[in-house]
Structure formats: C-alpha cells, structure tokens
Coordinates of C-alpha atoms in Angstrom, one line a residue:
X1 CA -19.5 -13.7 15.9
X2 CA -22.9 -12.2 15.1
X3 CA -24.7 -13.5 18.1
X4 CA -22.5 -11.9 20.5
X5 CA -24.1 -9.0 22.8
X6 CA -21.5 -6.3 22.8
X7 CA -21.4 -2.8 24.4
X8 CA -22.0 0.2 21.9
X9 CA -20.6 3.4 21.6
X10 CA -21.8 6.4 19.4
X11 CA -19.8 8.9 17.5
X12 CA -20.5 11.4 15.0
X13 CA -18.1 9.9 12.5
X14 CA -15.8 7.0 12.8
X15 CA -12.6 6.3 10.7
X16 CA -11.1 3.0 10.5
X17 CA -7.2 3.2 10.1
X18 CA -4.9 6.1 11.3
X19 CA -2.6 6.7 8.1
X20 CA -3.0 9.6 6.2
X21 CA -6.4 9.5 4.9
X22 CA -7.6 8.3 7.8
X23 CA -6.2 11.2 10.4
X24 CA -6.5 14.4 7.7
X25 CA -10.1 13.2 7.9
X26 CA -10.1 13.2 11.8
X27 CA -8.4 16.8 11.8
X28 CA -10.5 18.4 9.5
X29 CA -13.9 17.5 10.8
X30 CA -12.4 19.3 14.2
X31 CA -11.2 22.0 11.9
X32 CA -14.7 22.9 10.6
X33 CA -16.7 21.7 14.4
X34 CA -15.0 21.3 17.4
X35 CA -18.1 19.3 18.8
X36 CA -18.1 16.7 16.5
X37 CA -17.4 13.4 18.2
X38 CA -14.6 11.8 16.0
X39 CA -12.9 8.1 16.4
X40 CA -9.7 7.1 14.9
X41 CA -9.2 3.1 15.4
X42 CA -5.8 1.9 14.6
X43 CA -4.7 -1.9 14.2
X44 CA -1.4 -1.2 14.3
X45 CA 0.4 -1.3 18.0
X46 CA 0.8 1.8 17.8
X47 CA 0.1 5.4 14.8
X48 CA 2.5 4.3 12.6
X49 CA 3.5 1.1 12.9
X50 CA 2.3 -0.5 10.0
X51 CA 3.0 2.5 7.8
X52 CA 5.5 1.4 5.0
X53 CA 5.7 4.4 1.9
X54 CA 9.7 5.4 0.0
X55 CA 8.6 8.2 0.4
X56 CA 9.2 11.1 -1.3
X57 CA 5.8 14.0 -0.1
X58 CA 4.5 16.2 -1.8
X59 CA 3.1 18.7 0.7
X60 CA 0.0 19.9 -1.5
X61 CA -2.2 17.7 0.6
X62 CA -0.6 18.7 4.1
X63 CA -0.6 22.5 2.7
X64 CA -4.7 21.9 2.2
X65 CA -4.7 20.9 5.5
X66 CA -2.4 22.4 8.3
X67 CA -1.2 25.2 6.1
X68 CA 1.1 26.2 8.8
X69 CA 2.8 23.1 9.4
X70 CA 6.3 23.8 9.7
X71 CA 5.7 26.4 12.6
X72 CA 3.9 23.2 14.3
X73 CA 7.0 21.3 13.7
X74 CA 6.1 18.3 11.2
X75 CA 8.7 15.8 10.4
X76 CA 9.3 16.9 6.9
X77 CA 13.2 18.0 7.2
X78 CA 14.7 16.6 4.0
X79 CA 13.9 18.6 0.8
X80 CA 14.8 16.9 -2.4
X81 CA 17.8 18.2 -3.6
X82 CA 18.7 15.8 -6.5
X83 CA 16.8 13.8 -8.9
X84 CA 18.2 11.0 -11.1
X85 CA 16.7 8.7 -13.3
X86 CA 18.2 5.7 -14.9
X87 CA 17.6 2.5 -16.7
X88 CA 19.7 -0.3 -15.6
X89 CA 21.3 -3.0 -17.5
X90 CA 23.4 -5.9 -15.8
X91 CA 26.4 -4.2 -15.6
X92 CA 25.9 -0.6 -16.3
X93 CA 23.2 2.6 -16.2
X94 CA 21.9 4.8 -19.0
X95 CA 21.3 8.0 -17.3
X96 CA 18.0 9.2 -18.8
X97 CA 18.0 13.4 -18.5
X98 CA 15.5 15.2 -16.5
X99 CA 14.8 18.0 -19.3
X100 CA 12.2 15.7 -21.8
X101 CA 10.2 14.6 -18.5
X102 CA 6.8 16.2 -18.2
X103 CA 6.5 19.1 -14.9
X104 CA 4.9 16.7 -13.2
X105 CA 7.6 14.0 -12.6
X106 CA 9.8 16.9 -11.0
X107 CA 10.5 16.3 -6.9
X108 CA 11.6 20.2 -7.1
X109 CA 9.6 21.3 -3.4
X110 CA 9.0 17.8 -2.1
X111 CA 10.6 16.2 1.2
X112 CA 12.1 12.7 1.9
X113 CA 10.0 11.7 4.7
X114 CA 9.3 8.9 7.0
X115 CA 5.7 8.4 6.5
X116 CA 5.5 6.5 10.1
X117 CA 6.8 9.5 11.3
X118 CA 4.2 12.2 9.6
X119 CA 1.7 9.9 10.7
X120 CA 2.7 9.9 14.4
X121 CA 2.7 13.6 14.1
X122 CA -0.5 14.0 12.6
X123 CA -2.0 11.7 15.1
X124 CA -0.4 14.3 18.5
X125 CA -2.2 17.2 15.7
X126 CA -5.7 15.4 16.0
X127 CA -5.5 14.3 19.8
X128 CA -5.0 17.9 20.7
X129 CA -8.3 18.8 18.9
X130 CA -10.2 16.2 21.3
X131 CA -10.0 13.1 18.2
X132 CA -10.4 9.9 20.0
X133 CA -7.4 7.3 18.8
X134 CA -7.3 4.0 19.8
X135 CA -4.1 1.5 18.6
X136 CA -4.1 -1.3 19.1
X137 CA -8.0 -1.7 18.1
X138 CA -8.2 -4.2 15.1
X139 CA -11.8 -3.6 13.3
X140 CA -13.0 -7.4 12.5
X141 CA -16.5 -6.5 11.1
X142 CA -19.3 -4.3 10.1
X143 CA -22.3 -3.2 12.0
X144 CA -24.7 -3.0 9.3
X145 CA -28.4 -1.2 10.1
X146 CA -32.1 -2.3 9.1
X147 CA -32.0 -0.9 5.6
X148 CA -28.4 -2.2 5.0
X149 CA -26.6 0.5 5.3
X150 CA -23.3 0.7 7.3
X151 CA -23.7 2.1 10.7
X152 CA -20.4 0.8 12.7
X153 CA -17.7 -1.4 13.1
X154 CA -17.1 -3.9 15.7
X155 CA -13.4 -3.6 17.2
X156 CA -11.5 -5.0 20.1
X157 CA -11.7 -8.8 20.1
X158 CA -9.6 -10.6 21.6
X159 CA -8.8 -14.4 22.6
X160 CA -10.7 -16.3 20.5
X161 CA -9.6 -20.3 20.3
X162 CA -7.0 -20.7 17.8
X163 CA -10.0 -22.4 15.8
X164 CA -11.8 -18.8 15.8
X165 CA -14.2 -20.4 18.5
X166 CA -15.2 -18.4 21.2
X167 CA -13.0 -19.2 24.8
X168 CA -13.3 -18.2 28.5
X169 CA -10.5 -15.9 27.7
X170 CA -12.5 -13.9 25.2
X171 CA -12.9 -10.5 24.4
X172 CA -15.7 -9.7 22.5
X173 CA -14.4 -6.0 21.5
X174 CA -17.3 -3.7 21.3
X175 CA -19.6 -1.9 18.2
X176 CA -18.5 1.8 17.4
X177 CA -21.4 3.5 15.5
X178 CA -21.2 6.3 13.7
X179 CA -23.5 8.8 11.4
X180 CA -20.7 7.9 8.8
X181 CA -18.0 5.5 8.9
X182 CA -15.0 5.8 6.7
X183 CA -12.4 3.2 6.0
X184 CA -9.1 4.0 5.4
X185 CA -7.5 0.8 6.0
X186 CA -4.8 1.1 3.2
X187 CA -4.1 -1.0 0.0
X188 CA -6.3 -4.3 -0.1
X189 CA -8.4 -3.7 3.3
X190 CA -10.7 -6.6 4.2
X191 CA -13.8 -4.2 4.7
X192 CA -13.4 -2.5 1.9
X193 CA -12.9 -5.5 0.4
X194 CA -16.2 -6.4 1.7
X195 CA -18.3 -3.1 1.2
X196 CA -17.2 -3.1 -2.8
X197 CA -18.4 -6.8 -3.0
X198 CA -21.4 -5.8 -1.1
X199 CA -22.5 -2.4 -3.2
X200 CA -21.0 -3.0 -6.4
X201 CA -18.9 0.0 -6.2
X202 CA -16.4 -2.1 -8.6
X203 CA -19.5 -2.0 -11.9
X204 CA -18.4 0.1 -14.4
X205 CA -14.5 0.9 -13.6
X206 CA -11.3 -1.3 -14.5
X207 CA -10.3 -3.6 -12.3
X208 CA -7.9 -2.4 -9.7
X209 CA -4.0 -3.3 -10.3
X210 CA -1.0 -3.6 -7.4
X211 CA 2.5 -4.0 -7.1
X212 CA 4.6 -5.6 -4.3
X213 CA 6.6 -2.7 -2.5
X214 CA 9.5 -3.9 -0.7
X215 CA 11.8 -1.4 1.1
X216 CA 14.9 -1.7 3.5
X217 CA 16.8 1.4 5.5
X218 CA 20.3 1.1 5.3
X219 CA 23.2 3.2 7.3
X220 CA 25.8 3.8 4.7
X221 CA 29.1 5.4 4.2
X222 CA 28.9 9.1 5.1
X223 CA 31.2 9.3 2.4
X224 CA 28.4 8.4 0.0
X225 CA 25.3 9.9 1.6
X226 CA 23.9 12.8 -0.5
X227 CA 21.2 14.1 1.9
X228 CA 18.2 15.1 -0.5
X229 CA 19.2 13.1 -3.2
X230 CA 16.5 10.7 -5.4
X231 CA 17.1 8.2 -7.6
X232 CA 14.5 5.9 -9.7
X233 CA 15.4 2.9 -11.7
X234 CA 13.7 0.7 -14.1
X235 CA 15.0 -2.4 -16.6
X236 CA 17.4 -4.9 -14.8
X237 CA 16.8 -7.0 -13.1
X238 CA 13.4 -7.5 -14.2
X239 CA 13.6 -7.4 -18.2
X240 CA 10.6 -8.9 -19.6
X241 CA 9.4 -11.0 -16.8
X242 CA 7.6 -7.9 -15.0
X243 CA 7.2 -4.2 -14.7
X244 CA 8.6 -2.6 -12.1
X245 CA 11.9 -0.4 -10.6
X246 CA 13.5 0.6 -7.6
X247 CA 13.9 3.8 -5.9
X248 CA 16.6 5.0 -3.5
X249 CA 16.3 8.1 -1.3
X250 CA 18.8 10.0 0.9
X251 CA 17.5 11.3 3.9
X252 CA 18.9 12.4 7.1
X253 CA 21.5 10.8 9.7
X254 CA 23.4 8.9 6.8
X255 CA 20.2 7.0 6.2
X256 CA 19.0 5.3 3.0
X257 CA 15.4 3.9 1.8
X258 CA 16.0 1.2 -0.6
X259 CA 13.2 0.4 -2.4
X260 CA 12.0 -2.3 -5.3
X261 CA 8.7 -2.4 -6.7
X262 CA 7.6 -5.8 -9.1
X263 CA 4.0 -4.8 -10.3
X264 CA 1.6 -7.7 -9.7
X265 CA 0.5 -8.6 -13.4
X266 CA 3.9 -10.5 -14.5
X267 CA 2.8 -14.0 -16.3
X268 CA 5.7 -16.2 -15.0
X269 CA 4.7 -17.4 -11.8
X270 CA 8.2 -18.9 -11.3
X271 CA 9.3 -15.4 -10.6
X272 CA 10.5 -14.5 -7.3
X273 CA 10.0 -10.8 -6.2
X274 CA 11.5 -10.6 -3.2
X275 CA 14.5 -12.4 -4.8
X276 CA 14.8 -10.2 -7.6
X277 CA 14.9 -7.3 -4.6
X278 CA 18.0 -8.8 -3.6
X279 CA 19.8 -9.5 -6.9
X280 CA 19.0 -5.9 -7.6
X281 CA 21.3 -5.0 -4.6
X282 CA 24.1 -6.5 -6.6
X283 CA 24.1 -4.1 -9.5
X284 CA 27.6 -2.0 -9.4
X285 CA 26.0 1.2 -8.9
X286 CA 23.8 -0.1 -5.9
X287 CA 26.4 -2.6 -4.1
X288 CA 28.8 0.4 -4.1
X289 CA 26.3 2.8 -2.0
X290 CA 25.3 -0.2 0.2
X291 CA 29.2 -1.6 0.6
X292 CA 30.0 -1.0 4.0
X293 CA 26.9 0.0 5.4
X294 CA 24.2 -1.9 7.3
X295 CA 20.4 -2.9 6.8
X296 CA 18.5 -1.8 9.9
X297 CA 14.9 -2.2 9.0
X298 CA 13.0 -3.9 6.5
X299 CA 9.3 -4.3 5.2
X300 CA 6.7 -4.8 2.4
X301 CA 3.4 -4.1 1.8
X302 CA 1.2 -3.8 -1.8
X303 CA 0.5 -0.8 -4.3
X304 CA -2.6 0.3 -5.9
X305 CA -1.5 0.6 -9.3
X306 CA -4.9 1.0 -11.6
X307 CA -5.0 4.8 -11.2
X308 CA -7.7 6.9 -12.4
X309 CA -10.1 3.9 -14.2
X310 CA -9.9 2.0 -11.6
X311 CA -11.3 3.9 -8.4
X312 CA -14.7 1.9 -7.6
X313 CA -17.4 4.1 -6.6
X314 CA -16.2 5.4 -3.2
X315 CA -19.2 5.9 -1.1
X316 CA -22.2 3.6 0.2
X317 CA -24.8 3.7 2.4
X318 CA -23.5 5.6 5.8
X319 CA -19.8 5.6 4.2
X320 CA -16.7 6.4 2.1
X321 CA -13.7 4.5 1.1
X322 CA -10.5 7.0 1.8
X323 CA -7.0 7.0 0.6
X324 CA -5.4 3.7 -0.6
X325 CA -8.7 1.9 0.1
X326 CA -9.8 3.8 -3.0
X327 CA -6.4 3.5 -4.9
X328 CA -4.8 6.6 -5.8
X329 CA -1.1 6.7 -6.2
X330 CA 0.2 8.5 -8.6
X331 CA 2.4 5.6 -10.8
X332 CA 4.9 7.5 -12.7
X333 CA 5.6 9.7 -9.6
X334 CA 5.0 6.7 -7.1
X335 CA 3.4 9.0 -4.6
X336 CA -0.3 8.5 -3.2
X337 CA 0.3 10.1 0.6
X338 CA -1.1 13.8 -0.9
X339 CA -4.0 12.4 -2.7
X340 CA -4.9 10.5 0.2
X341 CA -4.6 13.6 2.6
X342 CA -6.7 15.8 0.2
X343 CA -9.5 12.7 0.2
X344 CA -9.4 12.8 4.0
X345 CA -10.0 16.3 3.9
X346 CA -12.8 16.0 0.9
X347 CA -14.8 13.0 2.9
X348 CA -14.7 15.0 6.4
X349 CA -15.8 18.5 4.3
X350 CA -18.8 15.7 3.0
X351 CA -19.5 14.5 6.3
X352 CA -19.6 18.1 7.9
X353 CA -22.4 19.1 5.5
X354 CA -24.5 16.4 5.5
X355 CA -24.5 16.6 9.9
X356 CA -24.9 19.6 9.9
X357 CA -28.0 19.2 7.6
X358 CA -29.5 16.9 10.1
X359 CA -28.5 13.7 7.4
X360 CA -26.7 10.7 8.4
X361 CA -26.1 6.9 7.1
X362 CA -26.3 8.0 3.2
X363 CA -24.5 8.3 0.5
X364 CA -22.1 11.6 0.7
X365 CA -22.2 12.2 -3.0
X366 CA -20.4 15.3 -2.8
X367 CA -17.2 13.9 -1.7
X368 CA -17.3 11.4 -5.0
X369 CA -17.5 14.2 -6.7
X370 CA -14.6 16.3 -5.2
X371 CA -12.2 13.0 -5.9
X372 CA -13.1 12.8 -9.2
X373 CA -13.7 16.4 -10.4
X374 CA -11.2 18.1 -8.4
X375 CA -6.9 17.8 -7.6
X376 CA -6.9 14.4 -7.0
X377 CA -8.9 13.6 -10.8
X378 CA -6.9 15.8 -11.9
X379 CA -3.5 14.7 -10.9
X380 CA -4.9 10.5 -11.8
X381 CA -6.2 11.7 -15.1
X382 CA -3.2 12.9 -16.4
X383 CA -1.0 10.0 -16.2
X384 CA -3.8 7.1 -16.2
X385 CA -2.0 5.3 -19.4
X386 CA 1.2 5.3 -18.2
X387 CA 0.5 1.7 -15.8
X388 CA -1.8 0.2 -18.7
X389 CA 0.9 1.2 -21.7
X390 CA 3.7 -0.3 -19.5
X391 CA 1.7 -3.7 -19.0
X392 CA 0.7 -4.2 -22.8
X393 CA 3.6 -2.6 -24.9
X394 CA 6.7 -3.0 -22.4
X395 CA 9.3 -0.6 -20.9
X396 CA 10.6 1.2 -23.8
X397 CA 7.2 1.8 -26.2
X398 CA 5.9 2.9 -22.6
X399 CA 8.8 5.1 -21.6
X400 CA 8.2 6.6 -25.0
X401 CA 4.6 6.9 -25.6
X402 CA 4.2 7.6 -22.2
X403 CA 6.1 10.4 -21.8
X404 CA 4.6 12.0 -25.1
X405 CA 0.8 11.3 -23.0
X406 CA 1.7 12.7 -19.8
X407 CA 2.8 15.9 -22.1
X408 CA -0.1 16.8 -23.6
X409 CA -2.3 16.1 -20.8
X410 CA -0.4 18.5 -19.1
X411 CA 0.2 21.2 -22.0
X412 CA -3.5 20.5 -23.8
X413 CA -5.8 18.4 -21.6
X414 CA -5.7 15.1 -23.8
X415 CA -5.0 11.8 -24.9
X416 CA -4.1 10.7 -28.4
X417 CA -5.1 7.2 -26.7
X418 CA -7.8 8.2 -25.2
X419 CA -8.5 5.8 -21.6
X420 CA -6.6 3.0 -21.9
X421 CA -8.2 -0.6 -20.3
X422 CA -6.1 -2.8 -17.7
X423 CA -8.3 -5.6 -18.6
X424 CA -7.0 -8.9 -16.3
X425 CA -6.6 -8.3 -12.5
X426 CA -3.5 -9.7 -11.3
X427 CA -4.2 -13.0 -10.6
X428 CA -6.0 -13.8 -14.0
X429 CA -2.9 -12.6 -15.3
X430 CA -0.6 -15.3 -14.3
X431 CA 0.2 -18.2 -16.9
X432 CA 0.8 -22.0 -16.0
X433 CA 4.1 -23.0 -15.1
X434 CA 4.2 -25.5 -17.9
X435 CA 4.4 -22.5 -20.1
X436 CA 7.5 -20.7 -18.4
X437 CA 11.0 -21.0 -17.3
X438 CA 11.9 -21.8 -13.9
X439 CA 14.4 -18.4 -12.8
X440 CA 17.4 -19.2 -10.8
X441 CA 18.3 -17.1 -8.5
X442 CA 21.9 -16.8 -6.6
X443 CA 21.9 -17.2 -2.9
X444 CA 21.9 -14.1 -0.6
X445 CA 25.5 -13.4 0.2
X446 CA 24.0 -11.6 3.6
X447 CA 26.1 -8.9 3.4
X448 CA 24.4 -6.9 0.7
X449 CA 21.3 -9.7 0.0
X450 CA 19.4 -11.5 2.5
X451 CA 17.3 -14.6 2.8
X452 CA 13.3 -13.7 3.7
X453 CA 13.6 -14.9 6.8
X454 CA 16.3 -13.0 8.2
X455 CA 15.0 -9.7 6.8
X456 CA 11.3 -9.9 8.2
X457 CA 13.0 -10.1 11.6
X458 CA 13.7 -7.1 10.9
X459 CA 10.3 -5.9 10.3
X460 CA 9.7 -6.5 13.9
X461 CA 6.5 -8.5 13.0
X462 CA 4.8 -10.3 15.7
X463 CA 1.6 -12.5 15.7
X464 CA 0.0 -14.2 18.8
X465 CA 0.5 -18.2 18.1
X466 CA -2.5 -19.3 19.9
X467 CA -4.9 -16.8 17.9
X468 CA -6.8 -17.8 14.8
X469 CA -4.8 -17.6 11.7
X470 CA -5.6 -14.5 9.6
X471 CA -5.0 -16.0 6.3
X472 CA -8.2 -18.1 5.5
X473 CA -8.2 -20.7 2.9
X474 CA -11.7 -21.3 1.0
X475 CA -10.6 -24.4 -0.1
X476 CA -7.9 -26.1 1.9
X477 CA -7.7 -28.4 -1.0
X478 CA -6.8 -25.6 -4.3
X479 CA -2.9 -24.9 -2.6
X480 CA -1.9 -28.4 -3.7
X481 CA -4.8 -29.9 -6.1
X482 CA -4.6 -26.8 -8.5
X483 CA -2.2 -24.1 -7.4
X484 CA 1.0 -26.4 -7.2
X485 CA -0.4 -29.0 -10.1
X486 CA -1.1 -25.9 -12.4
X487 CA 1.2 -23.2 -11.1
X488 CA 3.8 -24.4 -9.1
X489 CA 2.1 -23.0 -6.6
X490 CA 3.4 -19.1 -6.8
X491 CA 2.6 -18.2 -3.3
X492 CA 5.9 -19.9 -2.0
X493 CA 7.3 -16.8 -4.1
X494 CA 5.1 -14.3 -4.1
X495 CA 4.8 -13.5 -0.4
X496 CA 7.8 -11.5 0.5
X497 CA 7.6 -12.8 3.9
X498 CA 8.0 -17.0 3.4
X499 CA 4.4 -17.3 4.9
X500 CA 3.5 -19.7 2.7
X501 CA 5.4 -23.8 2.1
X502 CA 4.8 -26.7 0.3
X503 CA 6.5 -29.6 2.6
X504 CA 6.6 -33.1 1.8
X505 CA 5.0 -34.8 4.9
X506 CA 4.3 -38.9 4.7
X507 CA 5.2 -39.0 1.0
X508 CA 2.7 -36.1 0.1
X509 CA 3.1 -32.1 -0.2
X510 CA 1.3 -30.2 2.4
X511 CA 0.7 -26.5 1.9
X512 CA 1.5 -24.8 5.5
X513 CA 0.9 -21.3 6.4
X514 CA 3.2 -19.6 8.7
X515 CA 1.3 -16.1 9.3
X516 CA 3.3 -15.4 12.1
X517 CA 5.6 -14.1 9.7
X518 CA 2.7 -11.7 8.1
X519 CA 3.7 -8.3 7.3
X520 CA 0.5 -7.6 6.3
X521 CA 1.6 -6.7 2.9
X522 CA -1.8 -8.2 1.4
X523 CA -0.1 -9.8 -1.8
X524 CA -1.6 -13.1 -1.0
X525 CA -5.3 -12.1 -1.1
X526 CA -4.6 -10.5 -4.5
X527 CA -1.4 -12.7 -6.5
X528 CA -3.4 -16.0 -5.5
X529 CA -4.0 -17.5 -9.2
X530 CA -7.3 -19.5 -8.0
X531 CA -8.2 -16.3 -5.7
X532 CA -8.5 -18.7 -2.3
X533 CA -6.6 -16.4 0.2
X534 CA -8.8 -14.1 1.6
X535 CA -6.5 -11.6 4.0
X536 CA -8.6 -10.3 7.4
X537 CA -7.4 -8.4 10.2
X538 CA -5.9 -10.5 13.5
X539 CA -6.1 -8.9 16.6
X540 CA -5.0 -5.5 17.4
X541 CA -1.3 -4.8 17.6
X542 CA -0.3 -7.9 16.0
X543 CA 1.6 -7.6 12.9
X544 CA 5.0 -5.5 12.0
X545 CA 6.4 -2.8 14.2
X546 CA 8.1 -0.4 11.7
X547 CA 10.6 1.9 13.4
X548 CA 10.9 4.2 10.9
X549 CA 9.5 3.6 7.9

C-alpha cells in the first residue's frame, strides 16, 4: 500500500503498543520533559484488551517508575501470601519445599494482578501528563526514511477488499513520524519481526524460544479461595513429550487464574497443547479447586522463552525494540511485566538524551547498554540455563542442576556451565509424524474441560469477516503438500484457538483458515514446521476483548 498519499503527523517519539513497555516509556519521557510530544498507538479496542499475563508483579519496575503508586491508587491489591510448588504425577503431588529454592524464586512482596488492569491504569497515569493514546489504531507498516532508517509507522487502515485490494470504502490510516519510534508490540510482533530481519539484530545471539500460555479465570468455592495464595506445577500431564507447567493464583472476589504453559520446542507434533490444558484440569488436586465453580474468561497468547542469549540487538536506525518485543521474561519465575517496565523506562531515558542533544533517527546505544549491563541483565543472566538445561536434559537433571546454577549466580556471580546454547528454534525442533505416537486425548466433559471452540467465545474475540485475513500463507500449497504429508500437519493442534482445518472437500484435504477465531496468540507464525505462516496485524480493534486478564 506504498503508493498511497496519506496525511502525516509528527511527534517527538512514538511507541507502538500500550502494554507495559510501551506506556512506562510514554510516562517517563513526560517525567523527564513535559513538552515532549509522545504517541501511544494501541491495536487493541481498547488499553488492555489484548493483555493476557498469570500474573504474579513484581513492583521493582513500577517502583523505578511511579514510586508513589499506591497513593495514586494502582490496581495492585493482592499481595502474595502463599507459595507452593509441586510436581505432579497422575494421581498425586510431591510437594517440593520452598527452603532449597534460590532468593530469587520467592513471590515474598509481589501482588496477584490483572495485567489488563495495571495497564488501563497506567494508560489514565500517561493521559494525565498530555501522552496521546489512540486504541483502536492497528500499525500495518513502517515509514522508513532516505538513508533507511525508521522514521514512522503507518496506522489507521481500514476497509480494504477482503483480497487486501484497495475499495471505495477505504481508509488509508495515516503515517505517524517520530525522532524515535519504539515498538512494544508484545511477544512475536510483525514489525519487530520485520526490523530484526531487516538489521540483523538476530547475528550473534541464540535464537529466540516461546511457549504457548493458555489461561482461564474461574469463580470458585469461597470455601476454597485462599486470597494471595500461588501455586506452580510441573510433570503431569506433559512427561516427556514437552516442557512446561501450570500455575494457579488466588486473587480477589473468589477469583482464580488458571494457567498452563507447553514450551514451543516439543518434538511430537501429534501433541495437543490446548488439550493437554484441559486434561490438566482433571488432576485430583486441580478438579477439586475448580468443582463447583465456573470458567468466566479465557485466552492465550505466546512466551519469550530464550532469556538472556537470546535478546537480538534492540535498537536500529531511529528505534528500539521494548519489552516482550525484545524477550525478557524471567523463566523460572515466569514474570517479564518488571523487566519490561524498567526497559520502557531505559529507552525513554535514551530517547530524552539524544533530543535533547539535538539527535534523532539513530541508534540510542545507551539504552542497549542499560538492558544488558543493568537490572534487567542482571536479573536474565542469572537464570539464563535454566530454559536450555530443561530442553536438553529433561525436568529432573534440570530441576537439579538448575537449582544448583541459579545458586551460585546469586551467591558468587557464576556458572559451572558457563552460557548454555538453545540451538533449534521451535519449529526446526519438531520431528515427522512418522517418528511419533499419535496422543489420545479424552473429550472435554464441559464442566471442568472444554472444547476450543467453546472456550475462545469466551475470549470475546472478534474479527471483521469481510476484511483481509491476517494469517498469510507463502505457499498456499506447503499446509497439505508438506505439512500434512510430513507432519500431520501440527497447526490443527497447535493453535489454541481451532483457526486452522484440514477438511476433505471433493475427495481431497483442503487446509482452511478460520482467523476469525484469532486470539492473536502468535503460535502459528512461530510452531509452523515449514515456517509459512507469517502473523500481521488486522485492523484496529479486532481481535480478543479480555475482561480481566
């Protein structure tokens, strides 16, 4: 859409994606100039509706930024009271004690939050300092200048022909430029995808690694809610076909996040995540919580796993890559929201310095090296061979050796192992079927388990149906020729959403794509064995509607 004449606006900065990265950014360039002209655009219907995260904070990064943030009244009302640990076998739980864990794995001073929620308040924070946000406003493409650099975004279109043609209904959305532009679109964004492509920021780092985060809120017996209380899981019902765990959190109002995470490197690609989600419901110490209660929301959306070896080079030519578009979650401690706060904070510190030095459209070194030298290298560092250990040597060598790592990182500094490698993304990773089991699964018994369908109604997800679809084959061929011939075609499974079918139509399988079901979970563009599902944004405002995730 290149050869369309659009309307321009300038800003001093403008940030793509209002999640936590994105809006500490926004606050703290007001903090440190009140003049600054800031932009916040949001594809989301509205700050927070795409936000999915457990979540269990910790503060740190909101203390860096709004130090006095209770007296301004931010949604954080649920300290951790409890934490529990266990690894799960079909029938039973091993309770593994708190007292060998490393400091760091301690939820002692963090809150149960609603991320949706700390982003809607962080958003009023940031309006009240004269920060532009705009919802609804998907960002499609890059404005790039004469020397290549980055110098906007084009956002706001609108009605294009189902066939991505331009129509008399048309909006052509408009260019936002910027002196920097920073992108904080979450896990797997499309123009982050494209600016690492572009710049190489990948040479020289691991390749990044995800998991598939699935999470419901349930309304349980107030006879078994234990507001504050945590609990993490890991073994059944995964075993040896993939890493991963679960994770269930009391908050307020008799409330419950229940969480499973399947990272995104298993071999088998008969397995099934969202299905072994729901036969993880059925374990006795789950099903008991959950008996009698109701599910009220559900959603999905992918991880950055790689850690510390795997953050690409984060800034390029009138840029920086914030936040999840960066990858910086915490594994063991399954937290990222701080990390991307404090890198909201770092880039917009960067930014401040080089406008007021009269630069624009370069590289803001400075903030690279804040990431990577400061809390947030620090806190990665520590705990970067926890993900690779659990990939190559399996649950219990990594429960073991990792454990004995994160100690003396944290008591000495060092590794007896030294960095470890990922090696294969996630889609190298997976095997042909011919080498694997198929998994059978039992059937939803839509009381405790439900079929994909039913739940992403309740992720309030919502596409246009006349719009282009926003899951773009390369090869409309590969689905059937070589995914389904070589692989059984794993996106049936993977996508936690039942976008994707193979249906037998005049004799023949047909590979359909239903992305009106989307959640925008990305595990498409990164699972895809052949790497032929390439994610963009639709249109602004499309997509889930999370209530209070």
């Amino acid at each position: 859409m290149s050869e369309i004449e659009r309307e321009s606006m300038e800003y001093d900065v403008v940030i793509v994606g209002a999640g936590p990265a994105g809006l500490s950014a926004a606050i703290r360039l007001k903090q440190l100039d009140a003049d600054l002209s800031v932009v916040v655009l949001e594809k989301g219907s509205e700050v927070g509706a795409h936000i999915l995260s457990g979540a269990v904070l910790d503060p740190c990064g909101l203390d860096a930024l709004i130090p006095d943030w209770k007296e301004k009244g931010a949604p954080l009302n649920t300290p951790v009271k409890e934490d529990n640990f266990y690894v799960l076998g079909p029938a039973g739980q091993l309770r593994v004690p708190n007292f060998p864990m490393p400091p760091l794995m301690n939820n002692h001073g963090n809150y149960i939050v609603s991320m949706g929620n700390v982003c809607r308040w962080m958003a009023e924070q940031a309006e009240e300092m004269g920060v532009e946000i705009f919802p609804g406003m998907a960002c499609s493409e890059l404005v790039y200048g004469e020397n290549g650099e980055v110098k906007g975004v084009v956002a706001g279109v609108f009605g294009l022909e189902a066939d991505g043609t331009i129509g008399e209904n048309t909006e052509p959305g408009m260019e936002l430029h910027g002196k920097y532009v920073f992108l904080s679109e979450g896990v797997r964004g499309s123009l982050a995808k494209e600016v690492i492509a572009k710049y190489d920021l990948s040479h020289g780092h691991e390749p990044q690694k995800f998991g598939i985060g699935m999470k419901e809120i349930w309304e349980i017996d107030p006879a078994k809610h234990r507001e504050g209380t945590v609990t993490h899981t890991m073994g059944w019902p995964l075993g040896s076909n993939a890493g991963g765990g679960s994770f269930i959190y009391h908050l307020e109002n008799n409330q419950v996040y229940v969480g499973f995470v399947v990272h995104l490197n298993y071999k088998n690609p008969h397995l099934f995540p969202y299905m072994e989600f729901q036969r993880f419901k059925h374990h006795p110490m789950v099903a008991d919580l959950l008996e009698g209660g109701k599910r009220i929301a559900y959603g999905a959306r992918a991880i950055s796993e790689g850690g510390y070896q795997s953050m690409p080079k984060m800034v390029f030519p009138g840029g920086a890559l914030l936040g999840c578009s960066v990858g910086m979650v915490n594994v063991p401690r399954i937290k990222g929201n701080h990390n991307a706060m404090l890198s909201g904070k770092a880039a917009a510190e960067a930014a401040y310095e080089a406008i007021s030095a009269g630069r624009s459209s370069d590289e803001l070194t400075s903030y690279e090296t804040e990431v990577r030298n400061g809390a947030i290298g620090k806190d990665l560092k520590r705990v970067r061979n926890v993900k690779p250990m659990w990939s190559k040597w399996g649950l219990t060598a990594s429960l073991v050796f990792g454990g004995l790592d994160m100690w003396t990182n944290n008591l000495f500094g060092f590794s007896f192992f030294g960095t470890l490698k990922h090696g294969k993304t996630d889609a190298e990773a997976t095997e042909e079927a011919s080498k694997h089991k198929v998994i059978e699964y039992p059937r939803p018994d839509g009381k405790i388990s439900f079929d994909r369908l039913t739940n992403v109604s309740f992720s309030m997800t919502n596409h246009e149906e006349s719009q282009p679809a926003h899951l773009h084959l390369k090869d409309a061929s590969v689905p059937i020729s070589v995914n389904l011939a070589k692989y059984a075609e794993p996106a049936q499974r993977y996508c936690p959403a039942g976008v994707y079918e193979v249906v037998e139509k005049g004799g023949k399988p047909e590979f359909v794509i239903n992305f009106q079901n989307c959640v925008h979970c990305k595990t498409c563009d990164i699972k895809d064995p052949s790497q032929n599902i390439n994610w963009v944004t639709p249109q602004g405002g499309d997509g889930p509607n999370y209530p209070n995730m």
